[in-house]
CSV table of C-alpha atoms and ligand atoms in Angstrom, one decimal:
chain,number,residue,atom,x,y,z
A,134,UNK,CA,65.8,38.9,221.2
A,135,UNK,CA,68.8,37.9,223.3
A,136,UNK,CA,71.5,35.3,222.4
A,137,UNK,CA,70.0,32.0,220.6
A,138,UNK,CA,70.5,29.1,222.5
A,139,UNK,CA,73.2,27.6,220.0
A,140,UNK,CA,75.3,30.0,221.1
A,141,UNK,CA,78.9,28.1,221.5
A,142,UNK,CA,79.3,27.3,226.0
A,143,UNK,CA,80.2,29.1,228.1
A,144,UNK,CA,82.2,27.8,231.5
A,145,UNK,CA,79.8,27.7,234.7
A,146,UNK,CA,81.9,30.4,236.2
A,147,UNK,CA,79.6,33.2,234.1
A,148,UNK,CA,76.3,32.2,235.7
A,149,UNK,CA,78.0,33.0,239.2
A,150,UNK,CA,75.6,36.4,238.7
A,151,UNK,CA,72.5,34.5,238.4
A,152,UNK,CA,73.2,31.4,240.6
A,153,UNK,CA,73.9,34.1,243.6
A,154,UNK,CA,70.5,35.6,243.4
A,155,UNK,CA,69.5,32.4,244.5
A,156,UNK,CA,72.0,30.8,247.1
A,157,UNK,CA,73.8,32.9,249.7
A,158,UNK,CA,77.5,30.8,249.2
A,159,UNK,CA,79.9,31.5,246.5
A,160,UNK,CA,78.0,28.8,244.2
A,161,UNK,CA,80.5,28.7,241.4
A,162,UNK,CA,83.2,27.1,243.5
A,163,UNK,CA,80.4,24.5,245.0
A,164,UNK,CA,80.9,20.9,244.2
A,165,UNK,CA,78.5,19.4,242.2
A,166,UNK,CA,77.7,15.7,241.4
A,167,UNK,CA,76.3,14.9,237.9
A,168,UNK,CA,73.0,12.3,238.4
A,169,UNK,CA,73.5,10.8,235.1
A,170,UNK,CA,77.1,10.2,234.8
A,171,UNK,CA,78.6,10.7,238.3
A,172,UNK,CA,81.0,12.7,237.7
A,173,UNK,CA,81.8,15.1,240.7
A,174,UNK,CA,83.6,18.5,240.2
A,175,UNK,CA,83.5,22.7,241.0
A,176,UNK,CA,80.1,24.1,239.4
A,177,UNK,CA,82.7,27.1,237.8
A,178,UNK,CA,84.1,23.7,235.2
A,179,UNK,CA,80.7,22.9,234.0
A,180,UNK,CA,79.1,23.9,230.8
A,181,UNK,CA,76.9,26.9,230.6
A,182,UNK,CA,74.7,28.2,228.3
A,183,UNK,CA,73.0,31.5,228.6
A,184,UNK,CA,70.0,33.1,227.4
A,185,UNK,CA,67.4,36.2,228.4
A,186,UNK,CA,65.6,33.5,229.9
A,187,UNK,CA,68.8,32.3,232.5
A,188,UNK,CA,71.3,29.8,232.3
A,189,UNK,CA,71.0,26.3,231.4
A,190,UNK,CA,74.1,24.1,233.4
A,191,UNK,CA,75.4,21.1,231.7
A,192,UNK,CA,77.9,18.2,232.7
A,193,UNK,CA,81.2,18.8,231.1
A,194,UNK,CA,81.2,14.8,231.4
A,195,UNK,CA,77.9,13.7,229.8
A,196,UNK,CA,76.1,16.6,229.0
A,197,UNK,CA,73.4,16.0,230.9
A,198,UNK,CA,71.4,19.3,232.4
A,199,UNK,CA,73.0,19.9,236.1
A,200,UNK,CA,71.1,22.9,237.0
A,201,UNK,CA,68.7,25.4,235.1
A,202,UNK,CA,68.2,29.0,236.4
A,203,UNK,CA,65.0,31.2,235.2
A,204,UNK,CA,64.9,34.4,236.5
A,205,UNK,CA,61.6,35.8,237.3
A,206,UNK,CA,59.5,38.5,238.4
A,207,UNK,CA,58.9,36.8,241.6
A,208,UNK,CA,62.4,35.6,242.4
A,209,UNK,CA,65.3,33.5,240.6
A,210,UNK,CA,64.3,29.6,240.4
A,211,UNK,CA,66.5,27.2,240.6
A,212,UNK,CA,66.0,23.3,238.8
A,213,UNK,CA,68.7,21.3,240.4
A,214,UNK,CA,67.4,17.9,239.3
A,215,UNK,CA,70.3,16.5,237.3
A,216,UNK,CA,72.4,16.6,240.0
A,217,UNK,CA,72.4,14.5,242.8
A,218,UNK,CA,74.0,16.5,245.4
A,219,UNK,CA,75.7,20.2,245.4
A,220,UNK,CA,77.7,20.9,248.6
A,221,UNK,CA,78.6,24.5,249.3
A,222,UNK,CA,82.2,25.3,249.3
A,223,UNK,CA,84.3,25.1,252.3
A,224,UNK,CA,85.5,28.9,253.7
A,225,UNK,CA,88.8,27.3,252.4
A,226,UNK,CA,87.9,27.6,249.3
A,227,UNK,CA,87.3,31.2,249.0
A,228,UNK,CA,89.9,33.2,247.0
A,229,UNK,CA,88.7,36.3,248.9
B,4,UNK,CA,66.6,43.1,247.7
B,5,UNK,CA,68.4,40.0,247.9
B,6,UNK,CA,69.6,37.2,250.3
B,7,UNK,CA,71.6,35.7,247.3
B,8,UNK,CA,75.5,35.5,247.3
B,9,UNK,CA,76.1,38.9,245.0
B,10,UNK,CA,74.4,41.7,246.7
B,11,UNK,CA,72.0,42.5,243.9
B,12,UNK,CA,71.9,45.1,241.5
B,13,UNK,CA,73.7,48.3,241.8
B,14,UNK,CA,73.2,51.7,240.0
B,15,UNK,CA,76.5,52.5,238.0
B,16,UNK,CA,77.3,55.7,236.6
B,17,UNK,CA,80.1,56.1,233.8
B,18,UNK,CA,82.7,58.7,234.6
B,19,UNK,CA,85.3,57.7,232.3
B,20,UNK,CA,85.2,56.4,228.7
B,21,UNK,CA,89.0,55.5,226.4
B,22,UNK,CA,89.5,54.0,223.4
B,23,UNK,CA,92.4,51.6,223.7
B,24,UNK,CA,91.9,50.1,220.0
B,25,UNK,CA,90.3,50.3,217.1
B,26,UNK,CA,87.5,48.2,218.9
B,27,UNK,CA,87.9,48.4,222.6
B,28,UNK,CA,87.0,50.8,224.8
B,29,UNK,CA,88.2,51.1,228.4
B,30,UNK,CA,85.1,52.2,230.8
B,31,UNK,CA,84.9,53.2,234.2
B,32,UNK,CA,82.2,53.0,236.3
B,33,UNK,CA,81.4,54.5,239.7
B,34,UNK,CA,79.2,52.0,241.6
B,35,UNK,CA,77.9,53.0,245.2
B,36,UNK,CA,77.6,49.7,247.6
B,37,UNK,CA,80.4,47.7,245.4
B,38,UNK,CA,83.0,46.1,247.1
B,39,UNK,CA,86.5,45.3,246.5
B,40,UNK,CA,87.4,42.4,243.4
B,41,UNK,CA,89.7,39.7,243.3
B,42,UNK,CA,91.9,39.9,240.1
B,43,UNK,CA,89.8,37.8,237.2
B,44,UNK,CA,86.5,38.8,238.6
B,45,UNK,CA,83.6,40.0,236.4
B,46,UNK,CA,80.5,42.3,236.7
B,47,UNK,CA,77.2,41.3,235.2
B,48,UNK,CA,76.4,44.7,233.7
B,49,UNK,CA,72.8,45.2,233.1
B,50,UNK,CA,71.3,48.0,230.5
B,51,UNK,CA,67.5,48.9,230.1
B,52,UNK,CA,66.1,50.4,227.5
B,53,UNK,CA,63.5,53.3,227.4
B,54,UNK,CA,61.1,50.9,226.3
B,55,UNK,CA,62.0,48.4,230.1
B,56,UNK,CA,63.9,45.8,227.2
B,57,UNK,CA,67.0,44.5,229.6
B,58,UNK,CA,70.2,42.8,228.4
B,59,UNK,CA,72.5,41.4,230.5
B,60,UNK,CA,75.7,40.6,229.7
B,61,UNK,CA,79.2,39.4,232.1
B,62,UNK,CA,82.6,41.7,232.1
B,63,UNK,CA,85.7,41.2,233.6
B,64,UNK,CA,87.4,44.0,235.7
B,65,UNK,CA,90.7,45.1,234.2
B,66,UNK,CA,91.7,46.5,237.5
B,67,UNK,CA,90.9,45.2,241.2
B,68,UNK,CA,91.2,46.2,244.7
B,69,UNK,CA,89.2,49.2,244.8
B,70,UNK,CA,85.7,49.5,246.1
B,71,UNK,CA,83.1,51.6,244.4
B,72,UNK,CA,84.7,51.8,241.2
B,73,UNK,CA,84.8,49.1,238.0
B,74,UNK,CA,87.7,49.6,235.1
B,75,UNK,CA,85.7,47.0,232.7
B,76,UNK,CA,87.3,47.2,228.6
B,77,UNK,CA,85.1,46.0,226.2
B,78,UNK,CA,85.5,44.9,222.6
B,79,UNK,CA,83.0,45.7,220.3
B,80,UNK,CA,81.3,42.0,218.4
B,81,UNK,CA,79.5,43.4,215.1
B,82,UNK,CA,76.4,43.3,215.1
B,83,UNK,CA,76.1,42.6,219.3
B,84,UNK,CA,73.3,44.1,221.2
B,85,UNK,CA,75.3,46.0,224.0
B,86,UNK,CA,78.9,46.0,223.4
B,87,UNK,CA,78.5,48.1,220.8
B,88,UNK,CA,76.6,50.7,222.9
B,89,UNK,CA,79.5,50.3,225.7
B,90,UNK,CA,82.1,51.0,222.9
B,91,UNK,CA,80.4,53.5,220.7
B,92,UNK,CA,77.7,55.4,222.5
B,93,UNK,CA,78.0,54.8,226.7
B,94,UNK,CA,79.5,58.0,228.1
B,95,UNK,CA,80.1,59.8,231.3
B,96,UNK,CA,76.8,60.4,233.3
B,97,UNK,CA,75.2,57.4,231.4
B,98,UNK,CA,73.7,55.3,233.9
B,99,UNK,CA,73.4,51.2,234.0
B,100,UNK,CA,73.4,48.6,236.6
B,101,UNK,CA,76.0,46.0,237.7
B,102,UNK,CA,76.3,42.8,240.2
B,103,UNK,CA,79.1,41.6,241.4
B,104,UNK,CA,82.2,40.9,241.7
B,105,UNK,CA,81.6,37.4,241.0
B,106,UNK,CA,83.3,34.6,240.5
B,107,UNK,CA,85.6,32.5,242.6
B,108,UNK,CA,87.1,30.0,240.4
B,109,UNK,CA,89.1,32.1,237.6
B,110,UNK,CA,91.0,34.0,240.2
B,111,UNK,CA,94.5,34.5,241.3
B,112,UNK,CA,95.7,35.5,245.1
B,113,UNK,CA,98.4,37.5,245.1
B,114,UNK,CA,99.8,35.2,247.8
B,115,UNK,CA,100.2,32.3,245.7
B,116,UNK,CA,103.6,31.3,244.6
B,117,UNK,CA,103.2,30.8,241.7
B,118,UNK,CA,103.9,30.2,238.5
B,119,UNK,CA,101.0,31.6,236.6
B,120,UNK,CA,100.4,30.7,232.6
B,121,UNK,CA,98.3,33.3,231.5
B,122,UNK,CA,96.7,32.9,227.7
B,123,UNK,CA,94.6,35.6,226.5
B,124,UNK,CA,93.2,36.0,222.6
B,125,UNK,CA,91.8,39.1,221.8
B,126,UNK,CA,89.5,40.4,224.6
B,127,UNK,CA,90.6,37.8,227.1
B,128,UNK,CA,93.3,39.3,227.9
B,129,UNK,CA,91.1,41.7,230.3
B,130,UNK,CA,91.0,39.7,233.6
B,131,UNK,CA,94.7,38.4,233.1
B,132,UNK,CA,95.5,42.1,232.8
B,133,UNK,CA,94.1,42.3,236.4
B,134,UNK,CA,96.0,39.8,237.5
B,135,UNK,CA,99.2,41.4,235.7
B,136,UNK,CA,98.4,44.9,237.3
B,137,UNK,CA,97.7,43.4,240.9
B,138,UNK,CA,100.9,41.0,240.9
B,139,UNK,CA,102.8,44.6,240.1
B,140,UNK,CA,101.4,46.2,242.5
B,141,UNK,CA,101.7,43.6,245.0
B,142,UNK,CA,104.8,42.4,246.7
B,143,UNK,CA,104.4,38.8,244.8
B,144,UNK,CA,107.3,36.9,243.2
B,145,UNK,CA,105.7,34.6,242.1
B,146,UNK,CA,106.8,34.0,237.9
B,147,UNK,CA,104.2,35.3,235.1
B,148,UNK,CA,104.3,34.3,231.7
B,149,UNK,CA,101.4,35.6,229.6
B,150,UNK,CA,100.9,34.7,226.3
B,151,UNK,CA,98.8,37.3,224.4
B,152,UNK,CA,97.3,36.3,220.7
B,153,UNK,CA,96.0,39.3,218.8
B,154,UNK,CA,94.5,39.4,215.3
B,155,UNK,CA,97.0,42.6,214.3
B,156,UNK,CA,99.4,45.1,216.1
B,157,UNK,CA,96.2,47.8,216.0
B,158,UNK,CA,94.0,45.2,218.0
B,159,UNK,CA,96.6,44.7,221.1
B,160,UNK,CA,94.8,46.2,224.2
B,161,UNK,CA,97.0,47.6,226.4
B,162,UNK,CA,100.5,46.6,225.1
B,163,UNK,CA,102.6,49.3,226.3
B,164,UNK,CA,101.3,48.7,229.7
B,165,UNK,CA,101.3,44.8,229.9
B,166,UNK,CA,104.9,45.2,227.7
B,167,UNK,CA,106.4,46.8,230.5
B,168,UNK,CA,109.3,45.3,232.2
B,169,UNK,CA,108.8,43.7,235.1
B,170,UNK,CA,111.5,41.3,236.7
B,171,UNK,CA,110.0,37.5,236.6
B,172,UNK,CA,107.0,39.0,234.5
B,173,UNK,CA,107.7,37.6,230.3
B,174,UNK,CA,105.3,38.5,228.2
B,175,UNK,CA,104.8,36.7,224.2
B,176,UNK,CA,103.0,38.3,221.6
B,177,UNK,CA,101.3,35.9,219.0
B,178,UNK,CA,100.0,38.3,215.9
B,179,UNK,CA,97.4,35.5,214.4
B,180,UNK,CA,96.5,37.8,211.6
B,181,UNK,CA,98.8,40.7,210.4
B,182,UNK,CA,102.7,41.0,212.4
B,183,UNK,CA,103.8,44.4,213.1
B,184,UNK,CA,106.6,45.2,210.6
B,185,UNK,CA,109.7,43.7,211.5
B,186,UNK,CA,108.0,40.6,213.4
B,187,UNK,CA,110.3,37.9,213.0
B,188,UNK,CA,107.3,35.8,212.6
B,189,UNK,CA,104.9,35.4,210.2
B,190,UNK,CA,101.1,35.6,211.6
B,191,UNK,CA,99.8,32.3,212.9
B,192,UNK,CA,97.7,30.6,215.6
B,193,UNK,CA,99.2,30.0,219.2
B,194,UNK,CA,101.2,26.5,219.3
B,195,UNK,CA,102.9,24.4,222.0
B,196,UNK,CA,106.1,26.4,221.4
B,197,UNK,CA,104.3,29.6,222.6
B,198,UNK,CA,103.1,27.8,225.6
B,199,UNK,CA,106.0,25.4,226.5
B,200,UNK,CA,108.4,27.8,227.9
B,201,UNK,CA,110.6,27.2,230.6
B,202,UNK,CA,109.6,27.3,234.4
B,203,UNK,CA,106.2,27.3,233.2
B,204,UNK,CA,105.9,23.4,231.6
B,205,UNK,CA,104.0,21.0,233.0
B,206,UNK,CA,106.3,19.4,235.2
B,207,UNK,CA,106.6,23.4,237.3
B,208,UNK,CA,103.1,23.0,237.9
B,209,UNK,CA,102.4,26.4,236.9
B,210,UNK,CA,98.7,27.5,237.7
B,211,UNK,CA,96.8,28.3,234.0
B,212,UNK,CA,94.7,30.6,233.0
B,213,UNK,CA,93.1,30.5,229.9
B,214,UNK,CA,90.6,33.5,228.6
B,215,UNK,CA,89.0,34.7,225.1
B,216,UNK,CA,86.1,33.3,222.5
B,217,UNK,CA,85.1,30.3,223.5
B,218,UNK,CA,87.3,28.7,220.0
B,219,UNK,CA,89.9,29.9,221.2
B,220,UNK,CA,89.9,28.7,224.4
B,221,UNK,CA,89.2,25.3,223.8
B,222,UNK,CA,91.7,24.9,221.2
B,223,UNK,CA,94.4,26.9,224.0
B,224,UNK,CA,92.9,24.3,226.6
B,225,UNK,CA,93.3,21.3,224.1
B,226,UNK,CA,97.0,22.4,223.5
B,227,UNK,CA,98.3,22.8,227.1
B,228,UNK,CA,96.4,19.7,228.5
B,229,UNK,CA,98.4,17.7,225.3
B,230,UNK,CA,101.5,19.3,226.9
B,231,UNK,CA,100.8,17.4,230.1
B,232,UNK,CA,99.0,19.6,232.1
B,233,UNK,CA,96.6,18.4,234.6
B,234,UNK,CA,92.7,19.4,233.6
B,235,UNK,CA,92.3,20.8,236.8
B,236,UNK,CA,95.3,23.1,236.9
B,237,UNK,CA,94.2,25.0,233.5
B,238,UNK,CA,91.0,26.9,234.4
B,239,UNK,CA,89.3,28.6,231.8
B,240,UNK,CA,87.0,31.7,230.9
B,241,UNK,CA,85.1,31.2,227.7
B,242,UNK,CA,83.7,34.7,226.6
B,243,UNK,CA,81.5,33.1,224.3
B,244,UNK,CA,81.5,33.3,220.4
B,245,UNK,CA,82.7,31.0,217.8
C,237,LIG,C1,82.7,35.8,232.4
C,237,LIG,C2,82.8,36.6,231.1
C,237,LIG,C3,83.5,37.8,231.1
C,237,LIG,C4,83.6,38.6,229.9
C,237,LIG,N1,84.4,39.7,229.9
C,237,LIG,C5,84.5,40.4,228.8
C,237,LIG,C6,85.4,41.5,228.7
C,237,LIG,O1,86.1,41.8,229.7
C,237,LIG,N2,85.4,42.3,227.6
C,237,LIG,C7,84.6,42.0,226.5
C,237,LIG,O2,84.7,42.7,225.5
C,237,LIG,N3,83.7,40.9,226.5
C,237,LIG,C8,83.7,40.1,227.7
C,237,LIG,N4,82.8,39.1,227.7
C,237,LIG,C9,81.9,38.9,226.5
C,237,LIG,C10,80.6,39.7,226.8
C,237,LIG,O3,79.9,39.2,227.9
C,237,LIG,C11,79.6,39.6,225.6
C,237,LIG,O4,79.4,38.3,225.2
C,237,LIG,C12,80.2,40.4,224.4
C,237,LIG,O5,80.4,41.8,224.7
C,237,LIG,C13,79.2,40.3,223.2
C,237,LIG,O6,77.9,40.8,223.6
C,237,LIG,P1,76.9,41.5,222.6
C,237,LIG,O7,75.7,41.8,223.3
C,237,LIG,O8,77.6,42.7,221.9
C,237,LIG,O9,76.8,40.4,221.5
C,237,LIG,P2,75.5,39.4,221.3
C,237,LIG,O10,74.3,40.2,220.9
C,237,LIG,O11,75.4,38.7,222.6
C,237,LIG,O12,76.1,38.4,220.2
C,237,LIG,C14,76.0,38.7,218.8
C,237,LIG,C15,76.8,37.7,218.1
C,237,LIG,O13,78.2,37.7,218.4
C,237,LIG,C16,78.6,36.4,218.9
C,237,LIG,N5,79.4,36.7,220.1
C,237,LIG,C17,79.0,36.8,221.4
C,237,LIG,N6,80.0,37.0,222.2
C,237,LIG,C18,81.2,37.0,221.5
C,237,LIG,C19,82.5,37.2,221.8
C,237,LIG,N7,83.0,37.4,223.0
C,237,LIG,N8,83.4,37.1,220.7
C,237,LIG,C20,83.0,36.9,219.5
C,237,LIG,N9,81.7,36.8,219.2
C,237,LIG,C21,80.8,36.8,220.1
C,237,LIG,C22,77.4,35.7,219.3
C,237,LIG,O14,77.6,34.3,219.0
C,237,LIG,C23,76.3,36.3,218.4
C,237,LIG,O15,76.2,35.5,217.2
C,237,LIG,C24,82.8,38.2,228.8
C,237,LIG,C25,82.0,37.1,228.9
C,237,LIG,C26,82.0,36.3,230.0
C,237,LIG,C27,81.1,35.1,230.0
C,238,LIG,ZN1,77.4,13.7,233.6
C-alpha cells in the first residue's frame, strides 16, 4: 500500500514529477484558474495530495479538484476539469 | 520515453552514503543524462522491488549546480516505506531511479537581491541548505537569514556547516524539544520573535521560504503572514506529515 489518501497536503509544487510526464512546460509555475471559485494563481500554491495512484490537485481557495493525474501503463492522464483555463508559464517565469 | 517537461526516468546508482544524525543520512547518487538543479529543487526517486512493487517518493537536492550527480539527505519517518531503506539499508552500487530536477516555484536565483527568510523544521532544512551552499559559493550579497527549528542538538543536520560564518549570512537555532546545555533558552516552538528580525520584516520585502512537515509549515506560514507578509512572497514546501 502506498500513503492513504488522508494524508495531511502537500503544496502543488511536489506533483511537478508527475504533471511533467504529461505537459512539456514547467507546469508547476503555470497559472491556473479554479472553475468553481475563480480564483486564479501558480499551480506550485495549490493543494496536493498524493497517492500510488497520482496526484489529486485541489483549490487552496475552495477546495474544489483543479486537476487529477493517474499514471498509467499506457501514459500519464491528465483530468483538468475543475479548472477553467491553465496557461503555460511565460519563459519569464523560469528560474532556470 | 517521454515528451513531458522532466526528461523521464533515469538509472541512479549510489556512490556515497553519511550519516549526518541520528536519523538522516546524506546520499549521493550518480545519475547519467541529469542535468544541472536550481537551489530548492527535488528529485522524484523511484525504488522497485524484486517483486516489480514501485514507490515513489519527492527529495530535495542539498547541493546544486552539478550535472549527473544528486546530494539528496533523508530523514528516516518510523515506520515509512522507503526512507527507511534510503537511511538504513541503500548503499553504494545500489541502484534506483530518479526524475528531475523539478520544480520551479520553491527556488532561489542567485542573482536576486535579496533578502531571503529561510525557515526550515527538521528535514526542511535540505533545500534551504542548497540555497545556503549556492549563495556561498556564488558572488551574491544578497542578506540570508535562516531560521532552523530542530527537535534536539543530536537532530540538527548539518550545523557545523550551515553555522559557518558567512558575512550577511545569520543563522537562529530554535531547539523545540531538548536545548543543548547552556542554551539560553528553554525548548519551544518557533514564534514571531524568531522570525521578526531586522532587515528581514515585512516592510524589507524579504523573499520567504518556508520547508518541513506539512504542521509545521502551516503554522510557520500562519505566523509570518500575521507579521504582515504578503501570501505571495512566502512560498512554501510541505513535506507531508502531521
Ligand atoms: C517536494 C518534497 C521534497 C521532500 N524532500 C525531502 C528531503 O529532502 N528529505 C526528507 O527526508 N524528506 C523529504 N520529503 C518527504 C519524503 O518525500 C517522504 O514523504 C518521506 O521520506 C516519508 O516517506 P516514507 O515512504 O518513509 O513514509 P510513508 O510510508 O510515505 O509514510 C509513513 C507515515 O509517515 C507520515 N509521514 C510521511 N511523510 C512524513 C514527513 N516528511 N514527516 C513526518 N511524517 C511523515 C505519513 O503521514 C504516514 O503516516 C520531501 C517531500 C516533498 C513533497
Ligand atoms: Zn476554488
Amino acid at each position: 500500500m502506498d500513503r492513504p489518501a488522508h494524508d495531511a497536503p502537500l503544496d502543488g509544487n511536489a506533483v511537478a514529477g508527475l504533471l511533467g510526464e504529461a505537459f512539456a512546460f514547467e507546469t508547476t509555475l503555470a497559472l491556473v484558474r479554479c472553475a468553481t471559485c475563480g480564483r486564479t494563481d501558480v499551480v506550485a500554491r495549490a493543494r496536493a495530495h498524493v497517492s500510488a495512484m497520482g496526484a489529486i490537485v485541489r483549490c487552496d481557495g475552495c477546495d474544489a479538484v483543479l486537476l487529477v493525474v493517474v499514471e498509467r501503463p499506457d501514459g500519464t492522464l491528465v483530468s483538468t476539469r475543475g479548472a477553467a483555463w491553465l496557461r503555460a508559464p511565460r519563459p519569464a517565469d523560469r528560474p532556470y | 520515453m517521454t515528451a513531458g517537461a522532466t526528461g523521464g526516468w533515469h538509472v541512479a546508482t549510489v556512490v556515497g552514503a553519511r550519516p549526518l544524525t541520528r536519523s538522516a543520512r546524506e546520499l549521493t547518487l550518480s545519475v547519467p543524462g541529469l542535468e544541472a538543479s536550481s537551489p530548492g529543487q527535488h528529485l522524484d526517486v523511484r525504488l522497485t522491488a524484486p517483486d516489480g512493487y514501485q514507490a515513489t517518493r519527492a527529495y530535495s537536492l542539498a547541493a546544486t549546480g552539478q550535472a549527473e550527480r544528486a546530494d539528496l539527505v533523508v530523514d528516516r519517518v518510523p515506520d515509512g516505506e522507503v526512507s527507511p531503506y534510503l537511511v538504513d539499508v541503500a548503499r553504494p552500487g545500489d541502484l534506483m531511479e530518479v526524475r528531475g530536477p523539478l520544480g520551479g516555484y520553491f527556488v532561489w536565483r542567485p542573482g536576486d537581491p535579496g533578502p531571503v527568510l529561510l525557515v526550515a523544521g527538521g528535514s526542511g532544512v535540505v533545500p534551504l541548505l542548497a540555497m545556503l551552499r549556492a549563495r556561498r559559493a556564488s558572488s551574491s550579497r544578497a542578506p540570508f537569514r535562516l531560521v532552523c527549528s530542530v527537535r534536539g542538538p543530536a537532530d540538527a543536520i548539518g550545523r557545523e556547516e550551515i553555522d559557518e560564518p558567512t558575512p550577511g549570512v545569520e543563522v537562529h537555532w530554535v531547539f523545540s524539544r531538548e536545548s543543548p546545555p547552556g542554551w539560553p533558552t528553554r525548548p519551544r516552538r518557533v514564534a514571531d520573535d524568531d522570525l521578526a528580525a531586522p532587515g528581514f520584516t515585512a516592510a524589507d520585502g524579504p523573499d520567504v521560504f518556508v520547508c518541513g512537515p506539512t504542521g509545521f509549515v502551516e503554522a510557520a506560514a500562519a505566523l509570518l503572514t500575521g507579521l504582515g507578509h504578503a501570501p505571495d512572497r512566502v512560498r512554501t514546501e510541505r513535506f507531508g506529515g502531521a
